Amino acid sequence: MQDHYDVVVVGAGNAAMAAALSAKQSRASVLVLEASGAEDQGGNTRYAAGQMRTVYQSVADMRRLVPDLTESEIASSDFGVYSREDYLEDVMRLTHHRCDSDLVEILVDNSFDTLAWMRDLGVRFQISFGRQAAKIDGRFKFWGGLPFEVWGGGPGLLDAYYKAASTAGIEIVCNASANALRKIAGRINGVYGDIQGKPVEIGAKAVVLACGGFEASAEMRARYLGPNWDLAKVRGTRFNTGEGLKMALAAGANSAGHWSGAHSTCWDSNAPETGDLVVGDGYQKFSYPVGIMVNAAGKRFVDEGSDLQTFTYARIGREILAQPGLLAWQVFDQRAVPFLRDEYRIRKVTKATGDTLEELSRKLEGVNADGFLQTVSQFNAAVPPGDPPINLSVKDGRTTLGLEIPKSNWSYPIDKGPFLAFSVTTGITFTFGGLRISTRSQVLNTAREPIPGLFAAGEIVGGIFYGGYPGGTGLVSGAVFGRIAGREAAQA
Ligand SMILES: Cc1cc2nc3c(=O)[nH]c(=O)nc-3n(C[C@H](O)[C@H](O)[C@H](O)COP(=O)(O)OP(=O)(O)OC[C@H]3O[C@@H](n4cnc5c(N)ncnc54)[C@H](O)[C@@H]3O)c2cc1C
């Protein structure tokens, strides 16, 4: 390791590696600092399923990202298209139009080109037949604008990045935490930190912060997200503790976005405090649209079918956090079982079963049994008549009638035993608030001027997501702004 580089990148996840590789392509010397040891290297990216949301217009676009797509797969699939307008509309709608539209346009307009760039670097993509398609009349119909996922998920993405980095001669140092930015005459020109516990000072012409949000700090969660967020389980890495945010704010950076907001979802109530790489994203429980969710009083508290799952899952964690004991049970009957995702069949799952609803009600730990039975009976009386096949690829309009909290789509009675239930709590994925950046990934100061030599990308950036989030956008945001940050930092 030298004591001076053109570009120092803090973090070694998706945004960081996109920045490092892009800076290297612009002929910069690059050092990557990673707080964790080699086994955890790559932050939340290592835990990610790897779904990536991009604009795509045609089968030719599918082939550009997935060259081994076969003729028979094409013939048996309705991939649809996902236009620039679709993408913009989804982000705008889910963020209640609060997002920074300049940043979102950059994200959307560069999404496909950035994935193609990643493909050229060696990242392989595949089609999400398992997660994002429903088989209708013998053909796979894709829904939610999300047919692409990285081959091998988050770990596969990191393997490809690290291989490309090694070929390009990028140094990655593990057990290396940055803890402050070096600033001379208003310009960032390096970092202070620790490597293997020893203090270091590394000079750089520019620094890219890509070291995540603050979701793994219970103290910052309680401080910014509010009461009880300290009790949420962390779905991913324990290393994203907000250090990058703190050092940038201390150096004069402006904050942006939804600091009291976070991406959070249904997560097994007995999952460990932070992510477990063996189980990966298996603790998530995303099939609630084909069932109902009840709280400790046995009452429903959310419209489980308000939209396609990929547009609702990221805000349901907050709803669960507001329930007594931060607890909910998802309840299904046999009609729903064929539609339960793979994560319901893992070994480490908190599950109850009953041949009858009465038997199930006695096994729902922490739930008022009478309240639950009353809820199911009222729900069953409110669903529309008929029993057409369940189709999760479209909003089917099967809404309940007369309930205080409706279920707007996919409402079927819960009456075909044996019955199943799964216990979930709030799992936080990442925080929404962060640093204010320009469309060139420059970190802005409180006067909204670029801080010379400082760039940011990934979860550390604020202003893109508020309240909600369309699935598969986190990795694309990190890759798009990481690629821009690397290029700009190399030219700084
Ligand atoms: C279970 C799960 C499933 C997910 N699935 C998807 C999905 O399918 N699609 C999608 O788009 N998104 C998904 N996400 C979200 C996605 O993982 C993130 O949006 C993305 O990985 C964030 O990338 P990043 O580079 O900003 O941060 P990270 O990948 O978290 O990287 C941050 C890095 O910074 C390091 N670091 C932290 N502090 C310091 C410091 N002071 N000094 C040095 N290094 C530091 C960390 O160790 C880490 O390596 C998922 C997340 C989880 C947890």
XYZ file of C-alpha atoms and ligand atoms in Angstrom:
545
model
C 0.000 0.000 0.000
C 1.234 3.496 -0.846
C 0.606 6.601 1.226
C -0.969 8.521 -1.678
C -3.461 7.620 -4.428
C -5.441 9.502 -7.030
C -8.699 8.131 -5.620
C -9.490 6.503 -2.269
C -12.837 4.697 -2.154
C -14.359 4.032 1.284
C -16.360 0.774 1.333
C -16.188 -2.320 -0.888
C -19.842 -2.945 -1.761
C -21.695 -2.335 -5.004
C -21.389 1.464 -5.143
C -17.746 1.400 -4.054
C -16.673 -1.194 -6.590
C -18.524 0.565 -9.417
C -16.665 3.750 -8.390
C -13.293 2.014 -8.084
C -13.569 0.301 -11.479
C -14.803 3.443 -13.172
C -11.985 5.540 -11.654
C -9.484 2.947 -12.804
C -10.923 3.055 -16.336
C -10.220 6.791 -16.192
C -6.572 5.902 -15.466
C -6.538 6.807 -11.766
C -4.594 4.892 -9.137
C -7.227 3.548 -6.741
C -7.293 2.252 -3.164
C -10.407 0.656 -1.642
C -10.777 0.640 2.159
C -13.165 -1.934 3.681
C -14.049 -1.878 7.382
C -14.897 -5.579 7.621
C -12.701 -8.639 7.383
C -12.466 -10.525 4.094
C -15.314 -12.912 5.011
C -17.891 -10.077 5.326
C -16.388 -7.840 2.671
C -18.952 -5.991 0.571
C -21.544 -4.815 3.093
C -25.223 -5.100 2.272
C -24.343 -6.000 -1.279
C -23.232 -9.431 -0.030
C -26.709 -10.003 1.454
C -28.682 -8.748 -1.550
C -30.842 -11.014 -3.667
C -29.393 -9.215 -6.670
C -32.550 -8.035 -8.410
C -31.837 -4.975 -10.558
C -34.461 -2.600 -11.946
C -33.599 -1.103 -15.311
C -35.322 0.380 -18.303
C -35.624 -2.238 -21.095
C -37.459 -1.921 -24.371
C -37.054 -5.147 -26.295
C -35.858 -8.726 -26.441
C -32.612 -7.304 -27.906
C -32.130 -5.435 -24.595
C -32.754 -8.680 -22.695
C -30.100 -10.366 -24.849
C -27.586 -7.546 -24.287
C -27.654 -8.295 -20.548
C -28.360 -12.037 -20.766
C -26.634 -13.286 -23.944
C -27.402 -16.929 -23.114
C -31.183 -16.369 -23.133
C -32.538 -19.248 -25.259
C -35.089 -19.126 -28.092
C -37.395 -21.412 -26.102
C -37.198 -19.103 -23.056
C -38.073 -16.166 -25.301
C -40.952 -18.083 -26.912
C -42.408 -19.113 -23.539
C -42.159 -15.649 -21.901
C -43.991 -12.370 -21.955
C -41.254 -10.047 -20.652
C -43.199 -6.874 -21.382
C -41.205 -3.630 -21.477
C -40.264 -1.147 -18.775
C -39.978 2.342 -20.171
C -38.201 5.391 -18.811
C -41.649 6.791 -17.981
C -42.673 3.596 -16.123
C -39.517 3.743 -13.998
C -39.828 7.470 -13.248
C -43.503 7.060 -12.401
C -42.808 4.141 -10.023
C -40.111 6.041 -8.108
C -42.162 9.256 -8.011
C -45.345 7.491 -6.867
C -43.657 5.420 -4.144
C -41.712 8.394 -2.800
C -44.849 10.567 -2.895
C -43.075 12.872 -5.372
C -40.581 14.009 -2.739
C -37.528 12.471 -4.413
C -34.901 14.675 -6.061
C -36.127 14.416 -9.637
C -32.733 15.411 -11.116
C -31.038 12.495 -9.347
C -33.846 10.090 -10.216
C -33.642 11.026 -13.889
C -29.895 10.317 -13.850
C -30.595 6.967 -12.151
C -33.283 5.954 -14.646
C -31.583 7.277 -17.786
C -28.304 5.527 -16.951
C -29.812 2.300 -15.647
C -29.568 0.151 -18.768
C -26.238 1.533 -19.947
C -24.747 0.953 -16.482
C -25.927 -2.668 -16.378
C -24.445 -3.178 -19.841
C -21.166 -1.674 -18.549
C -21.264 -4.069 -15.588
C -21.886 -6.959 -17.968
C -18.778 -5.914 -19.926
C -16.817 -5.924 -16.663
C -17.816 -9.561 -16.128
C -21.022 -9.296 -14.059
C -23.493 -11.930 -15.294
C -27.235 -11.413 -15.248
C -30.072 -13.903 -15.432
C -33.819 -13.681 -15.831
C -35.906 -13.801 -12.615
C -38.171 -16.656 -13.688
C -38.542 -17.754 -10.053
C -39.211 -14.422 -8.348
C -40.862 -12.108 -10.862
C -42.930 -14.234 -13.248
C -46.264 -16.004 -12.980
C -47.091 -18.914 -15.295
C -50.314 -17.962 -17.063
C -51.700 -20.283 -19.793
C -48.299 -21.989 -20.113
C -46.289 -18.719 -20.542
C -44.200 -16.826 -18.011
C -45.700 -13.385 -17.536
C -43.279 -10.948 -15.888
C -44.670 -8.369 -13.501
C -43.419 -5.322 -11.639
C -40.835 -4.226 -14.243
C -38.091 -6.360 -12.734
C -36.977 -9.319 -14.898
C -33.207 -9.035 -14.257
C -31.161 -10.379 -11.368
C -27.437 -10.845 -10.922
C -26.267 -14.407 -11.364
C -25.281 -15.643 -7.894
C -27.093 -12.748 -6.164
C -25.092 -10.237 -4.098
C -22.155 -12.650 -3.558
C -22.026 -13.326 -7.332
C -21.969 -9.590 -7.999
C -19.083 -9.056 -5.579
C -17.113 -12.009 -6.994
C -17.364 -10.471 -10.465
C -16.409 -6.998 -9.210
C -13.428 -8.266 -7.180
C -12.174 -10.309 -10.110
C -12.384 -7.257 -12.385
C -10.666 -5.138 -9.707
C -7.844 -7.612 -9.328
C -7.324 -7.706 -13.108
C -7.340 -3.908 -13.219
C -4.784 -3.647 -10.384
C -7.072 -2.051 -7.791
C -5.926 -2.550 -4.207
C -8.608 -3.550 -1.677
C -7.591 -3.455 1.984
C -9.843 -5.190 4.562
C -10.087 -4.397 8.285
C -9.517 -0.806 7.162
C -11.958 1.789 8.534
C -11.936 5.401 7.519
C -12.947 7.667 10.393
C -12.271 11.233 9.179
C -11.651 13.181 6.009
C -8.428 15.092 5.518
C -9.171 18.634 4.385
C -6.695 21.279 3.354
C -7.705 24.743 2.123
C -11.306 23.618 1.681
C -10.355 20.608 -0.428
C -10.645 16.947 0.616
C -7.303 15.347 0.014
C -7.340 12.060 1.867
C -8.651 10.112 4.825
C -7.670 9.204 8.342
C -8.487 5.761 9.595
C -7.373 2.469 11.119
C -5.936 -0.549 9.395
C -5.823 -3.682 11.574
C -6.300 -1.338 14.546
C -3.329 0.907 13.657
C -3.949 4.585 12.819
C -3.212 5.589 9.210
C -3.337 8.722 7.086
C -3.746 8.216 3.350
C -3.458 11.054 0.861
C -5.686 11.245 -2.228
C -6.633 13.727 -4.919
C -10.248 12.682 -4.342
C -12.287 10.499 -1.967
C -15.436 8.553 -2.821
C -17.631 7.704 0.166
C -19.591 4.507 -0.579
C -19.804 3.135 2.941
C -23.548 2.768 3.429
C -26.144 4.290 5.735
C -26.669 4.002 9.491
C -29.047 1.032 9.671
C -26.628 -1.051 11.752
C -26.341 1.549 14.529
C -29.120 1.052 17.121
C -28.266 4.427 18.601
C -28.617 6.302 15.280
C -31.781 4.363 14.394
C -33.422 5.464 17.648
C -32.123 9.010 17.206
C -33.214 9.548 13.607
C -35.921 6.966 12.806
C -37.631 7.212 16.189
C -38.668 5.134 19.199
C -38.403 1.350 18.896
C -36.297 1.418 15.747
C -33.411 0.384 17.987
C -35.304 -2.918 18.349
C -35.551 -3.613 14.619
C -33.499 -6.499 13.233
C -30.845 -5.589 10.679
C -31.242 -7.569 7.447
C -27.709 -7.039 6.255
C -24.217 -6.092 7.395
C -23.303 -4.944 10.899
C -20.671 -2.579 9.457
C -22.941 0.181 8.111
C -22.964 2.254 11.284
C -23.108 5.717 9.776
C -19.372 6.502 10.057
C -19.210 7.817 6.505
C -22.161 10.116 7.140
C -20.609 11.450 10.330
C -17.230 12.173 8.740
C -18.802 13.920 5.752
C -21.106 16.064 7.911
C -18.103 16.965 10.071
C -16.290 18.095 6.922
C -19.141 20.452 6.014
C -21.383 18.228 3.856
C -25.075 18.980 3.569
C -27.625 16.329 4.491
C -30.561 15.433 2.262
C -33.607 13.246 2.136
C -35.724 11.259 4.537
C -33.607 10.910 7.690
C -36.523 9.457 9.653
C -37.265 6.950 6.876
C -35.869 3.549 6.008
C -36.422 0.548 3.779
C -37.795 -2.121 6.106
C -39.848 -5.231 5.663
C -41.262 -8.494 7.082
C -38.425 -10.471 8.655
C -38.576 -13.656 10.757
C -39.169 -12.670 14.366
C -36.424 -15.023 15.576
C -33.776 -13.865 13.094
C -30.477 -12.741 14.630
C -29.743 -9.085 15.447
C -27.895 -8.563 12.151
C -27.791 -10.475 8.863
C -26.673 -14.094 8.609
C -24.797 -14.896 5.414
C -25.794 -18.573 5.531
C -29.523 -17.769 5.485
C -29.066 -14.620 3.375
C -32.413 -13.044 2.512
C -34.284 -16.240 3.552
C -35.607 -14.564 6.716
C -37.741 -12.239 4.605
C -41.422 -13.199 4.176
C -42.871 -11.552 1.069
C -45.990 -13.597 0.222
C -48.400 -11.565 2.356
C -50.469 -10.542 -0.753
C -51.948 -14.082 -0.805
C -52.816 -14.036 2.910
C -53.536 -11.693 5.770
C -51.393 -10.237 8.542
C -52.579 -9.887 12.137
C -51.083 -8.187 15.196
C -51.084 -9.177 18.874
C -54.763 -8.221 19.178
C -55.500 -10.595 16.305
C -56.432 -7.645 14.100
C -55.361 -6.776 10.568
C -53.391 -3.523 10.409
C -52.379 -3.086 6.761
C -53.849 -3.546 3.271
C -51.858 -6.640 2.259
C -52.931 -6.257 -1.378
C -52.623 -2.529 -1.980
C -50.177 -3.046 -4.882
C -47.796 -5.597 -6.419
C -45.475 -6.933 -3.713
C -42.374 -5.318 -5.226
C -43.957 -1.898 -4.616
C -45.173 -2.487 -1.028
C -42.653 -4.697 0.794
C -40.201 -1.892 1.627
C -42.696 0.062 3.742
C -44.357 -2.819 5.622
C -41.578 -3.037 8.220
C -42.619 0.387 9.476
C -46.243 -0.788 9.833
C -45.135 -3.790 11.907
C -42.950 -1.574 14.086
C -46.085 0.371 15.055
C -47.819 -2.815 16.340
C -47.673 -3.963 19.979
C -44.505 -5.979 20.592
C -43.323 -5.195 17.013
C -44.985 -8.442 16.061
C -47.203 -9.807 13.294
C -48.283 -13.206 12.007
C -48.859 -13.864 8.311
C -51.715 -16.347 7.847
C -52.390 -18.539 4.789
C -54.707 -21.364 3.775
C -54.044 -24.193 1.310
C -55.255 -22.095 -1.629
C -52.269 -19.783 -1.012
C -49.624 -22.461 -0.422
C -48.562 -22.923 -4.088
C -47.867 -19.176 -4.190
C -45.593 -19.041 -1.136
C -42.073 -18.013 -2.102
C -39.049 -20.227 -1.418
C -38.186 -18.339 1.783
C -41.225 -19.956 3.500
C -39.619 -23.394 3.126
C -36.267 -22.723 4.829
C -35.303 -24.600 8.000
C -34.930 -21.519 10.236
C -38.511 -20.322 10.133
C -40.955 -19.353 12.911
C -44.101 -21.172 11.869
C -47.386 -22.480 13.312
C -49.884 -24.838 11.675
C -53.402 -26.004 12.474
C -55.934 -28.255 10.781
C -58.594 -25.778 11.836
C -58.511 -22.052 12.462
C -59.299 -22.732 16.150
C -56.269 -25.000 16.445
C -54.087 -22.398 14.678
C -55.400 -19.603 16.900
C -54.056 -21.386 20.001
C -50.594 -21.662 18.457
C -50.113 -18.021 17.420
C -47.786 -16.976 20.207
C -48.528 -13.509 21.550
C -51.850 -13.200 19.668
C -55.341 -12.866 21.166
C -57.032 -16.051 19.864
C -60.624 -14.725 19.990
C -59.588 -11.514 18.264
C -57.888 -13.543 15.523
C -60.915 -15.822 14.941
C -63.214 -12.817 14.747
C -60.874 -11.103 12.263
C -60.789 -14.140 9.945
C -64.534 -14.562 10.108
C -65.121 -10.877 9.238
C -62.502 -11.049 6.510
C -64.023 -14.170 4.937
C -67.441 -12.525 4.915
C -66.007 -9.461 3.132
C -64.214 -11.125 0.205
C -65.858 -11.059 -3.228
C -67.705 -14.180 -4.427
C -66.151 -16.722 -6.806
C -62.874 -18.587 -6.730
C -60.910 -17.746 -9.932
C -57.262 -18.868 -10.107
C -54.912 -16.559 -8.188
C -52.881 -14.325 -10.532
C -50.226 -12.252 -8.757
C -48.858 -10.725 -11.965
C -51.681 -8.167 -12.154
C -53.742 -6.268 -9.621
C -56.903 -8.374 -9.924
C -59.264 -5.905 -8.230
C -60.624 -8.579 -5.853
C -61.162 -6.155 -3.016
C -62.922 -6.752 0.298
C -66.160 -4.909 0.975
C -66.979 -3.077 4.190
C -63.797 -3.684 6.209
C -62.188 -0.803 8.081
C -58.846 -1.809 6.543
C -59.567 -3.184 3.067
C -57.533 -5.737 1.204
C -57.565 -4.225 -2.275
C -56.461 -7.151 -4.435
C -56.120 -10.944 -4.226
C -58.850 -11.291 -1.562
C -59.852 -14.927 -1.133
C -61.428 -16.517 1.933
C -59.088 -18.186 4.416
C -61.036 -21.410 4.713
C -59.104 -24.310 3.194
C -57.183 -26.053 5.970
C -54.659 -27.025 7.098
C -53.687 -23.437 7.866
C -50.178 -21.972 8.144
C -48.846 -18.892 9.908
C -45.416 -17.248 10.052
C -44.213 -14.864 12.737
C -42.517 -11.681 11.523
C -41.061 -8.501 12.942
C -39.407 -5.422 11.402
C -36.234 -6.052 9.421
C -34.431 -2.868 8.377
C -32.606 -2.962 5.035
C -31.122 0.509 4.682
C -31.725 4.108 5.688
C -33.056 6.733 3.272
C -31.452 9.916 4.630
C -27.915 10.779 3.589
C -25.576 13.216 1.908
C -26.706 15.775 -0.632
C -24.995 15.146 -3.960
C -25.055 16.740 -7.389
C -25.951 14.867 -10.567
C -22.160 14.352 -10.900
C -22.018 12.554 -7.518
C -20.176 15.517 -5.946
C -20.946 15.931 -2.246
C -22.451 19.381 -1.690
C -21.808 21.660 1.274
C -24.461 23.551 3.223
C -24.350 26.312 0.593
C -25.079 23.540 -1.949
C -21.703 23.996 -3.623
C -19.527 20.945 -4.399
C -16.904 20.168 -1.757
C -13.778 19.840 -3.924
C -12.424 16.294 -3.919
C -15.429 14.624 -2.251
C -17.897 12.278 -3.973
C -20.519 9.807 -2.760
C -22.658 6.948 -4.046
C -24.970 4.196 -2.814
C -26.925 4.049 0.435
C -24.934 6.954 1.889
C -26.697 9.305 -0.545
C -29.926 11.010 0.546
C -32.769 12.482 -1.471
C -33.579 9.535 -3.732
C -35.923 7.378 -1.633
C -38.642 8.607 0.728
C -41.150 6.391 2.537
C -41.286 3.738 -0.173
C -39.084 2.168 -2.800
C -39.495 0.061 -5.959
C -37.676 -3.259 -5.447
C -34.341 -3.642 -7.255
C -33.481 0.087 -7.299
C -30.847 0.131 -4.514
C -28.212 -1.757 -6.476
C -28.922 0.224 -9.641
C -28.669 3.536 -7.791
C -25.318 2.495 -6.289
C -23.954 1.295 -9.629
C -25.109 4.373 -11.579
C -23.834 6.974 -9.092
C -20.777 4.865 -8.221
C -19.764 4.760 -11.869
C -20.257 8.533 -12.172
C -18.427 9.197 -8.875
C -15.416 7.144 -9.955
C -15.152 8.923 -13.286
C -15.550 12.383 -11.743
C -13.139 11.630 -8.882
C -10.492 10.486 -11.353
C -10.808 13.812 -13.153
C -10.806 15.893 -9.966
C -31.277 -8.928 2.666
C -31.115 -7.852 1.614
C -31.573 -8.071 0.313
C -31.449 -7.062 -0.641
N -31.833 -7.325 -1.930
C -31.687 -6.363 -2.876
C -32.009 -6.619 -4.242
O -32.382 -7.732 -4.617
N -31.883 -5.594 -5.127
C -31.443 -4.347 -4.760
O -31.357 -3.449 -5.600
N -31.086 -4.093 -3.487
C -31.187 -5.068 -2.551
N -30.810 -4.810 -1.274
C -30.256 -3.472 -0.976
C -28.821 -3.437 -1.486
O -28.112 -4.470 -0.869
C -28.164 -2.108 -1.182
O -28.924 -1.056 -1.718
C -26.758 -2.030 -1.770
O -26.053 -3.222 -1.615
C -26.011 -0.904 -1.095
O -24.749 -0.792 -1.663
P -23.706 0.232 -1.061
O -22.471 0.006 -1.843
O -24.274 1.578 -0.946
O -23.503 -0.267 0.455
P -22.914 -1.632 0.996
O -23.010 -2.715 -0.005
O -23.560 -1.878 2.309
O -21.385 -1.323 1.203
C -20.940 -0.433 2.197
C -19.541 -0.861 2.560
O -18.920 0.119 3.382
C -18.177 -0.548 4.405
N -17.960 0.430 5.466
C -18.869 0.956 6.331
N -18.283 1.895 7.107
C -16.982 1.972 6.715
C -15.869 2.769 7.127
N -15.970 3.702 8.097
N -14.666 2.572 6.521
C -14.539 1.632 5.522
N -15.570 0.869 5.095
C -16.774 1.043 5.676
C -19.044 -1.736 4.731
O -18.328 -2.743 5.392
C -19.490 -2.158 3.346
O -18.566 -2.979 2.718
C -30.877 -5.816 -0.299
C -30.386 -5.610 0.983
C -30.482 -6.617 1.936
C -29.917 -6.380 3.295
